[in-house]
PDB file of C-alpha atoms in Angstrom:
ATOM      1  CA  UNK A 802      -6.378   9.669  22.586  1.00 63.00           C
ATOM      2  CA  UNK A 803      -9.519   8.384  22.041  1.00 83.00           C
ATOM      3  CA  UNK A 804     -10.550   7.043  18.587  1.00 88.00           C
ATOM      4  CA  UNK A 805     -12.641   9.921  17.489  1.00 91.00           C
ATOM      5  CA  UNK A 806      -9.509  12.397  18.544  1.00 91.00           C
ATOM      6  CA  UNK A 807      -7.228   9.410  16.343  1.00 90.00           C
ATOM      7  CA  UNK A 808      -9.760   9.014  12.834  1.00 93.00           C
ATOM      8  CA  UNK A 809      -9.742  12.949  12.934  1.00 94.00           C
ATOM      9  CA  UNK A 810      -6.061  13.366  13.635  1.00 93.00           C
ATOM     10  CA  UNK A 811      -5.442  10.680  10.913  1.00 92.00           C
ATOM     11  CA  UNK A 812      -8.299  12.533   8.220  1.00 94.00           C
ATOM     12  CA  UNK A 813      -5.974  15.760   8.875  1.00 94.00           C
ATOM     13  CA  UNK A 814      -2.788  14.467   8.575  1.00 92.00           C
ATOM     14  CA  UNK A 815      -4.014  12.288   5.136  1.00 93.00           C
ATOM     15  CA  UNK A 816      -5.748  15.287   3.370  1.00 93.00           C
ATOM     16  CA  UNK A 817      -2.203  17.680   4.112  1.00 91.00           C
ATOM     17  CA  UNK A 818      -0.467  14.634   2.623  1.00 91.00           C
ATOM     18  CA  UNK A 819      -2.985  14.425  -0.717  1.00 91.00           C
ATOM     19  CA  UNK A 820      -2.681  18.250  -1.753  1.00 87.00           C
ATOM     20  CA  UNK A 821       1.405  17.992  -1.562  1.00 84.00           C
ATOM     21  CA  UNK A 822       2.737  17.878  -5.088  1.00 81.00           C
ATOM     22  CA  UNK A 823       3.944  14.494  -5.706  1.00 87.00           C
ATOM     23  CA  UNK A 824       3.293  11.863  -9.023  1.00 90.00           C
ATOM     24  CA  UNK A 825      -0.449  11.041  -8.041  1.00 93.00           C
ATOM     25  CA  UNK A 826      -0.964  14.480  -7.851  1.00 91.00           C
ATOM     26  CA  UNK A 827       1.143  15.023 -11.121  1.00 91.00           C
ATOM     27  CA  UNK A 828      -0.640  12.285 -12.926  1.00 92.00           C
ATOM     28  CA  UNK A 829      -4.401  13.661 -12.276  1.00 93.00           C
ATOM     29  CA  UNK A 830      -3.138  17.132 -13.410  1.00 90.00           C
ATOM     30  CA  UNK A 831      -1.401  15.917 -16.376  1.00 87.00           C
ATOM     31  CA  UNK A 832      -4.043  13.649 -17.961  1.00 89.00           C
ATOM     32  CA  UNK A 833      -7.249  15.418 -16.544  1.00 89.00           C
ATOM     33  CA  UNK A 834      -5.977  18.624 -17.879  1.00 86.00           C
ATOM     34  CA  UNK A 835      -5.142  17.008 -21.340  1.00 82.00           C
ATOM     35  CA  UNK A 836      -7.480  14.490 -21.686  1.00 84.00           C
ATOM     36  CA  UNK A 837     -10.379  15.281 -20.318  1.00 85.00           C
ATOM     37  CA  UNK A 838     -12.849  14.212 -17.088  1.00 87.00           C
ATOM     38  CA  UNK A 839     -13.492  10.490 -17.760  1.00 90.00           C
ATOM     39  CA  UNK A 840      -9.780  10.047 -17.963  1.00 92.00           C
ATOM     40  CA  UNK A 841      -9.192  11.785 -15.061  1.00 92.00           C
ATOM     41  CA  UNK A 842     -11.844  10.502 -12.690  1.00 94.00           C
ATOM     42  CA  UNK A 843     -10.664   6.870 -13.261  1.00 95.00           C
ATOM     43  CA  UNK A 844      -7.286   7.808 -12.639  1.00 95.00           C
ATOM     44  CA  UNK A 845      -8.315   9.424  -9.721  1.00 96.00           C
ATOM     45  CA  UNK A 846     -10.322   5.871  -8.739  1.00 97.00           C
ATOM     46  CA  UNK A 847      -7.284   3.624  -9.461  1.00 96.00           C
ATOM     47  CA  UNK A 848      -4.983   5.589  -7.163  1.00 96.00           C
ATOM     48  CA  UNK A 849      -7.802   6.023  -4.075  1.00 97.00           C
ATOM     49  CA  UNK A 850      -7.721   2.084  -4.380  1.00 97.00           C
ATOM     50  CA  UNK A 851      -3.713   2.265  -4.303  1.00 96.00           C
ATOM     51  CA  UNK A 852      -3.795   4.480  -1.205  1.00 96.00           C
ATOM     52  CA  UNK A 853      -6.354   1.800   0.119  1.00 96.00           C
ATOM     53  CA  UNK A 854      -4.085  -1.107  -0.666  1.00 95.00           C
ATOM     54  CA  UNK A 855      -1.595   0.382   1.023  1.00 94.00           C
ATOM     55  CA  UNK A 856      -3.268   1.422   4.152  1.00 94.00           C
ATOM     56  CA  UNK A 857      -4.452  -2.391   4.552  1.00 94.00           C
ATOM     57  CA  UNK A 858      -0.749  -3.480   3.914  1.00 92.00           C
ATOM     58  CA  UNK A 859       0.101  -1.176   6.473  1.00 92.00           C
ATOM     59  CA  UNK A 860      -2.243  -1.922   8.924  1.00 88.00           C
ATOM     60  CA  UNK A 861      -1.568  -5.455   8.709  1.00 88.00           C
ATOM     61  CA  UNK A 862       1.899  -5.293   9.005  1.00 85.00           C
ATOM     62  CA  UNK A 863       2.691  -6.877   5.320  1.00 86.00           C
ATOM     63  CA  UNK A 864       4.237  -3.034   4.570  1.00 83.00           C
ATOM     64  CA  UNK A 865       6.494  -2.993   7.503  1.00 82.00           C
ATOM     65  CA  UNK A 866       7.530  -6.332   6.727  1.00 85.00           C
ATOM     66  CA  UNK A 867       8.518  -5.356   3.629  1.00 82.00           C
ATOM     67  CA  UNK A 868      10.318  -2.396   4.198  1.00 78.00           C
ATOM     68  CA  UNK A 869      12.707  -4.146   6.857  1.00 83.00           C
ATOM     69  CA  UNK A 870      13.916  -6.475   3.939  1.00 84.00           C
ATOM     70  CA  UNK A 871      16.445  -4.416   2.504  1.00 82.00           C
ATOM     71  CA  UNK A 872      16.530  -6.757  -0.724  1.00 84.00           C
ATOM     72  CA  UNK A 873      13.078  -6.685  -1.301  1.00 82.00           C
ATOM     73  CA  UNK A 874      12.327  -3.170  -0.842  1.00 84.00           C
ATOM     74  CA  UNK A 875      14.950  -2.326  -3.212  1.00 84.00           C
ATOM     75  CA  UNK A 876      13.313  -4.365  -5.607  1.00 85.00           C
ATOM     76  CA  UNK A 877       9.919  -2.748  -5.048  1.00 85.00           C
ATOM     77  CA  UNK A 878      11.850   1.129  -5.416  1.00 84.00           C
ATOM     78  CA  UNK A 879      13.438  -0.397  -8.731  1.00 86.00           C
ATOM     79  CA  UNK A 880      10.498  -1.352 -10.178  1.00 88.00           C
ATOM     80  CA  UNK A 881       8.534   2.017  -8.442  1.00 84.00           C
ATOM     81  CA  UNK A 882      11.547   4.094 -10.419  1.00 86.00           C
ATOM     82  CA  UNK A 883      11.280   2.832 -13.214  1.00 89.00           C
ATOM     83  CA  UNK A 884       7.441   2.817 -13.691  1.00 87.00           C
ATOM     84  CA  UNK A 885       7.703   6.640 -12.503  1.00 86.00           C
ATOM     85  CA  UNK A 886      10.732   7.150 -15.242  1.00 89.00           C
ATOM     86  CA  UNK A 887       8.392   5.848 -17.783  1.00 87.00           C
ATOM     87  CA  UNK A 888       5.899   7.607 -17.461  1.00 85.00           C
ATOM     88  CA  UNK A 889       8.330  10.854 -17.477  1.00 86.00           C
ATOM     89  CA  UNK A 890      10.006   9.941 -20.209  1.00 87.00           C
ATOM     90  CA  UNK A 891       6.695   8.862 -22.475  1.00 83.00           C
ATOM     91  CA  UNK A 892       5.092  12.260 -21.345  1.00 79.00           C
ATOM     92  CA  UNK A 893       8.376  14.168 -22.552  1.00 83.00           C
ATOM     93  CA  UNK A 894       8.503  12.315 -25.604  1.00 81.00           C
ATOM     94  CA  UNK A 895       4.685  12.981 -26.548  1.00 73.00           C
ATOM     95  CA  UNK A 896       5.312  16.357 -25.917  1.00 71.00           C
ATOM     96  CA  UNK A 897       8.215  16.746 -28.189  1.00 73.00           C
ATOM     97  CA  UNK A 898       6.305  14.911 -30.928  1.00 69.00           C
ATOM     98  CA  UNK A 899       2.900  17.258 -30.754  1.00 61.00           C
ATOM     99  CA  UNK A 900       3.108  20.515 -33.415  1.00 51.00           C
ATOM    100  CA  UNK A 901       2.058  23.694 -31.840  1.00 48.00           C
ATOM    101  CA  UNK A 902      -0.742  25.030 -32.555  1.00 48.00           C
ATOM    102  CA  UNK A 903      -1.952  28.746 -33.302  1.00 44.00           C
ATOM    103  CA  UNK A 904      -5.484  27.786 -33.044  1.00 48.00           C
ATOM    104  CA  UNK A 905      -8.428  28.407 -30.217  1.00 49.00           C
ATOM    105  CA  UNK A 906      -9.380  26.158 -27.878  1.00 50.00           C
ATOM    106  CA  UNK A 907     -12.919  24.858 -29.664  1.00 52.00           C
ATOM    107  CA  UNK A 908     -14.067  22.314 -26.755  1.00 50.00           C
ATOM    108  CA  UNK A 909     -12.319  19.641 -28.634  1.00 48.00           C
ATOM    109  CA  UNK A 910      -9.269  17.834 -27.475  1.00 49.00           C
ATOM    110  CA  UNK A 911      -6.425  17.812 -30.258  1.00 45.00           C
ATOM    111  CA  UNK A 912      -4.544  15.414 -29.088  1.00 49.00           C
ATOM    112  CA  UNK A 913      -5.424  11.795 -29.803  1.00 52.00           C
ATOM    113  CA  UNK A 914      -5.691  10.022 -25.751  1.00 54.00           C
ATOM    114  CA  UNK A 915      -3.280   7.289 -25.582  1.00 58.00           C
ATOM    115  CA  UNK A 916      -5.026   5.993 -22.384  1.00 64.00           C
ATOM    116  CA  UNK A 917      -7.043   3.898 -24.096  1.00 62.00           C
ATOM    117  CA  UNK A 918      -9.715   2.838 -21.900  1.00 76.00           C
ATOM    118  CA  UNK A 919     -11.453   3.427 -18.594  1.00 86.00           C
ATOM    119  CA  UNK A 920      -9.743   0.114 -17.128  1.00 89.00           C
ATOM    120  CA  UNK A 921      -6.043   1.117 -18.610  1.00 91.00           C
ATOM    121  CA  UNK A 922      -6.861   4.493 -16.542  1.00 92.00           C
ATOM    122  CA  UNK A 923      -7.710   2.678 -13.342  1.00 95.00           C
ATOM    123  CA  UNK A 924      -4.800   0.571 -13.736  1.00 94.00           C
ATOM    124  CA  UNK A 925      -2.156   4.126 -14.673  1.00 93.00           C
ATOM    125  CA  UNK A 926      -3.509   5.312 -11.799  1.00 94.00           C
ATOM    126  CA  UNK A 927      -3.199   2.091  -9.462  1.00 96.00           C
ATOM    127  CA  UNK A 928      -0.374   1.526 -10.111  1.00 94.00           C
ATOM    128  CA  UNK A 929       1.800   4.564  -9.921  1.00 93.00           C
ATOM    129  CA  UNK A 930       0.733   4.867  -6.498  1.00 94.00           C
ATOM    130  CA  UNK A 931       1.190   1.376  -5.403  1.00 93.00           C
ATOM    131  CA  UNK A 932       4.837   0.979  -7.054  1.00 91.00           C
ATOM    132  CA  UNK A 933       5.813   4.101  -4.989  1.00 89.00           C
ATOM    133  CA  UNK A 934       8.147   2.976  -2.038  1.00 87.00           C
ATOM    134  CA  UNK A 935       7.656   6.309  -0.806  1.00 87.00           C
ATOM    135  CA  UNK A 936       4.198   5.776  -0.364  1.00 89.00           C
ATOM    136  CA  UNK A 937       5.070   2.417   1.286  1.00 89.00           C
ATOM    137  CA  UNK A 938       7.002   4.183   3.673  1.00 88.00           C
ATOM    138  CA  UNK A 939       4.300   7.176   4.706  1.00 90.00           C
ATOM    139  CA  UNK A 940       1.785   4.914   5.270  1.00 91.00           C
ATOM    140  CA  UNK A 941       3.238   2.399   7.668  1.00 88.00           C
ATOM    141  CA  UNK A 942       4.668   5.619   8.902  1.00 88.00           C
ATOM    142  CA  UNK A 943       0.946   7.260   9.330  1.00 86.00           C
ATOM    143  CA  UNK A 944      -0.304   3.801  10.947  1.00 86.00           C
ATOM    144  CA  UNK A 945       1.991   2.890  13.549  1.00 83.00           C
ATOM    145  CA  UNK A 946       1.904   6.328  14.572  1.00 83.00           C
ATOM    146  CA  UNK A 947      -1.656   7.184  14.733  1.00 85.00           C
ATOM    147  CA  UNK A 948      -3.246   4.011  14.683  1.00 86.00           C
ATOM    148  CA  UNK A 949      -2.885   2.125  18.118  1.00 84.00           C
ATOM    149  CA  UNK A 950      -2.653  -1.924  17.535  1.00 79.00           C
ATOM    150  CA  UNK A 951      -5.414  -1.869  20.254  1.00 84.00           C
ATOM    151  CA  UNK A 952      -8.119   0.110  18.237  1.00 87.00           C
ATOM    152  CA  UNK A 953     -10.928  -1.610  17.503  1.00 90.00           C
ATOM    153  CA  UNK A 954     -11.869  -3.371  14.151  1.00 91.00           C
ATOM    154  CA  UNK A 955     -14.802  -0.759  13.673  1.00 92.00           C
ATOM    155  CA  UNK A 956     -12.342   2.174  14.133  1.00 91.00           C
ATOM    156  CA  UNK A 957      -9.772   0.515  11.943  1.00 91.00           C
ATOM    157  CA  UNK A 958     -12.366  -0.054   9.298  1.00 94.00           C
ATOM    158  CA  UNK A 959     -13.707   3.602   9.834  1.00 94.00           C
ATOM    159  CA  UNK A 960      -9.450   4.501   9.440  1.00 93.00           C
ATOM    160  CA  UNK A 961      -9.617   3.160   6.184  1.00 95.00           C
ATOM    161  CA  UNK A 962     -12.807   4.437   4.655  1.00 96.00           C
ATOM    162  CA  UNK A 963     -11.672   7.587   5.707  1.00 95.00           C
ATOM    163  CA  UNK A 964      -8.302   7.204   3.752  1.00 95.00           C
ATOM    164  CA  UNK A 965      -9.973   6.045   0.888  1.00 97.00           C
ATOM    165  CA  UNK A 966     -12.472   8.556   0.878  1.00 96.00           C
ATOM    166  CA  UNK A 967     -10.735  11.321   1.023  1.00 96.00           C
ATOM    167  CA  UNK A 968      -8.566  10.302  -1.718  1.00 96.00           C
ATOM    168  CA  UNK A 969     -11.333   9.930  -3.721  1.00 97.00           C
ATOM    169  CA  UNK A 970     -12.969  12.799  -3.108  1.00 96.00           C
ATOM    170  CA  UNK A 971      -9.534  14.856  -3.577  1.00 96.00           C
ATOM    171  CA  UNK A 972      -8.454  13.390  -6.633  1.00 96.00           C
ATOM    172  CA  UNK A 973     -12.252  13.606  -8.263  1.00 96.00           C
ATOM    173  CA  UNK A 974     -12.209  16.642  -7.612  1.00 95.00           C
ATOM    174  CA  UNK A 975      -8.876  17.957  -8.698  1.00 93.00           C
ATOM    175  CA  UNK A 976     -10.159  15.852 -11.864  1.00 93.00           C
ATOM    176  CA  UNK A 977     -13.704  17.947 -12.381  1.00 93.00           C
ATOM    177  CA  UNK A 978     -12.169  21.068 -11.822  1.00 92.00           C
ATOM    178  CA  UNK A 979      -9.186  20.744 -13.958  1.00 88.00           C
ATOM    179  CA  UNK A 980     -11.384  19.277 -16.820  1.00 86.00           C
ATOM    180  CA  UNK A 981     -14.165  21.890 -16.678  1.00 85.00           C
ATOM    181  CA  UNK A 982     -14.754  23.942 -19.873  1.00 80.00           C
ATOM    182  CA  UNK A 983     -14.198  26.968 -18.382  1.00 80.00           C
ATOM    183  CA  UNK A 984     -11.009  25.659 -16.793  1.00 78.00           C
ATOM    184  CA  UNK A 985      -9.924  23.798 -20.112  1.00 75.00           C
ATOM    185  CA  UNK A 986     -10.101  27.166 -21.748  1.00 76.00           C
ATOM    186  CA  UNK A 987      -7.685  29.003 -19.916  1.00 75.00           C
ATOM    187  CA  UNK A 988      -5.186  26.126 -19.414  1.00 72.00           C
ATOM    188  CA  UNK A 989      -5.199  24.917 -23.298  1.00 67.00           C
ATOM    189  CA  UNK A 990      -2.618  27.398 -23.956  1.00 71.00           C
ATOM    190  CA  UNK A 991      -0.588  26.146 -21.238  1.00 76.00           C
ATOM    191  CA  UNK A 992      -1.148  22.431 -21.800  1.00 75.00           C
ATOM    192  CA  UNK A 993       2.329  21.530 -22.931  1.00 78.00           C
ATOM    193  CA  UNK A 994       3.942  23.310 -19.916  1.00 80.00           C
ATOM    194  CA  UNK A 995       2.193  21.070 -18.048  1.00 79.00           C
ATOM    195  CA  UNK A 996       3.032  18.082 -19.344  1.00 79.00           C
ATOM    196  CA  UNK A 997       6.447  19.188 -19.804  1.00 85.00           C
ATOM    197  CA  UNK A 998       6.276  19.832 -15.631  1.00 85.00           C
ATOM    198  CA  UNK A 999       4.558  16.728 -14.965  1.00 83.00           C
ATOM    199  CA  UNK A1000       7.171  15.079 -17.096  1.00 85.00           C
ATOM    200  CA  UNK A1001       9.960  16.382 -15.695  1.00 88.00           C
ATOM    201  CA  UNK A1002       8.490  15.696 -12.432  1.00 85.00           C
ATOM    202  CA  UNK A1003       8.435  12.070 -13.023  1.00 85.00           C
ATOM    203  CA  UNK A1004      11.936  11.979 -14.299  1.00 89.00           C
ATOM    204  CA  UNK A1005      13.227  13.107 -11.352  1.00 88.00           C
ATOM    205  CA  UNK A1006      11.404  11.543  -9.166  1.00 83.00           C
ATOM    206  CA  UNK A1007      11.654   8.331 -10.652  1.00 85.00           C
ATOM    207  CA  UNK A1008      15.073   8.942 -11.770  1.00 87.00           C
ATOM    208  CA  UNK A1009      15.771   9.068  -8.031  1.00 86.00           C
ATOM    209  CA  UNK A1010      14.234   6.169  -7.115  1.00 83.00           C
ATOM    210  CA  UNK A1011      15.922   4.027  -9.226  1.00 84.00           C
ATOM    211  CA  UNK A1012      19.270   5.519  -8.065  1.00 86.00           C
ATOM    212  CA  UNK A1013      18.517   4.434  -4.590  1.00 80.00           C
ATOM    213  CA  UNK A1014      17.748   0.994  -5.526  1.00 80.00           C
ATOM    214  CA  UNK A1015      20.826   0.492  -7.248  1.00 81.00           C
ATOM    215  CA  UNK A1016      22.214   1.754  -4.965  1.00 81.00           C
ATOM    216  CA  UNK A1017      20.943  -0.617  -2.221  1.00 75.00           C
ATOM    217  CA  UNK A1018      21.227  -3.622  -4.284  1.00 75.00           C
ATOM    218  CA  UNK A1019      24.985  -3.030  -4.851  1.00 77.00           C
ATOM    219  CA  UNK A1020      25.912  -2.576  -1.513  1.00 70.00           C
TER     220      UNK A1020
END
């Protein structure tokens, strides 16, 4: 393949992988939906630079490195479970602390954002995507598949604009759409299902995560 026929093949693959429910996806939905745009859109920014990290670890051959240390990447899926399980678990616990409410949605947010700031958002964001192992593992997966060690240096910088751009653009997105007032208005009924999905979500997921390291590390 040429490297038009691999940056499009690559673009494809990427965007199939970014609409798949998983915890970035989870944690744009949850806090965008909840908290509004701003929130959302630097959560959105931190993981696009996650994905981007990643793709340069990959590309480099740091990731692979990594993931043929079995001690060391069950150390990076311990700590990747158990970032995941707290955000699950602090998601489940705010919901079970918020009182319903009977009232209309007014264009007002009633619950108080514990993300605090726009670089605490970046960072959420950041880092759930770069503690996920299973991230870690698609990505050198996606690069030594599609990404021939002979490609140029233009075509492996084009490789990872594209990756980071799309990302952004997804996750921006997902974030503008999910915080527009129209939007906001039909899901502030549903709110606490969603975080109590998102929650559960991360539970599991992280949950799982952990158990594999343990399990790793014990063997």
């Amino acid at each position: 393949m040429n490297e038009v026929t691999i940056l499009l093949t690559l673009a494809t693959v990427h965007f199939l992988a970014l609409m798949s429910p998983g915890p970035d996806f989870a944690l744009v939905v949850q806090n965008a939906t909840r908290y509004g745009r701003q929130t959302g859109s630097y959560i959105a920014l931190g993981l696009s630079f996650g994905i981007l990290t990643h793709s340069i670890l990959s590309l480099t051959g740091v990731s692979y490195l990594v993931q043929q240390q079995p001690m060391l990447f069950a150390l990076l899926q311990l700590a990747g479970g158990s970032y995941l399980l707290y955000l699950g678990l602090s998601a489940l616990k705010g919901l079970l602390r918020s009182r319903p409410s009977s009232e209309t949605y007014d264009g007002k947010r009633e619950t108080q954002n514990p993300i605090q700031s726009k670089r605490h958002a970046f960072s959420r964001g950041f880092a759930t995507n770069i503690l996920n192992p299973k991230a870690l593992i698609f990505f050198v997966s996606l690069m030594s598949s599609l990404v021939p060690a002979t490609m140029s240096l233009t075509g492996k910088g084009i490789a990872l604009l594209i990756l980071f751009g799309l990302s952004l653009l997804w996750f921006s997105l997902l974030a503008w759409v999910l915080s527009a007032k129209t939007m906001q208005k039909r899901l502030y009924a549903i709110t606490p299902y969603i975080d109590g999905i998102c929650g559960v979500l991360f539970v599991l997921l992280g949950g799982s995560i952990f158990w594999q390291s343990l399990l790793a590390l014990t063997q």
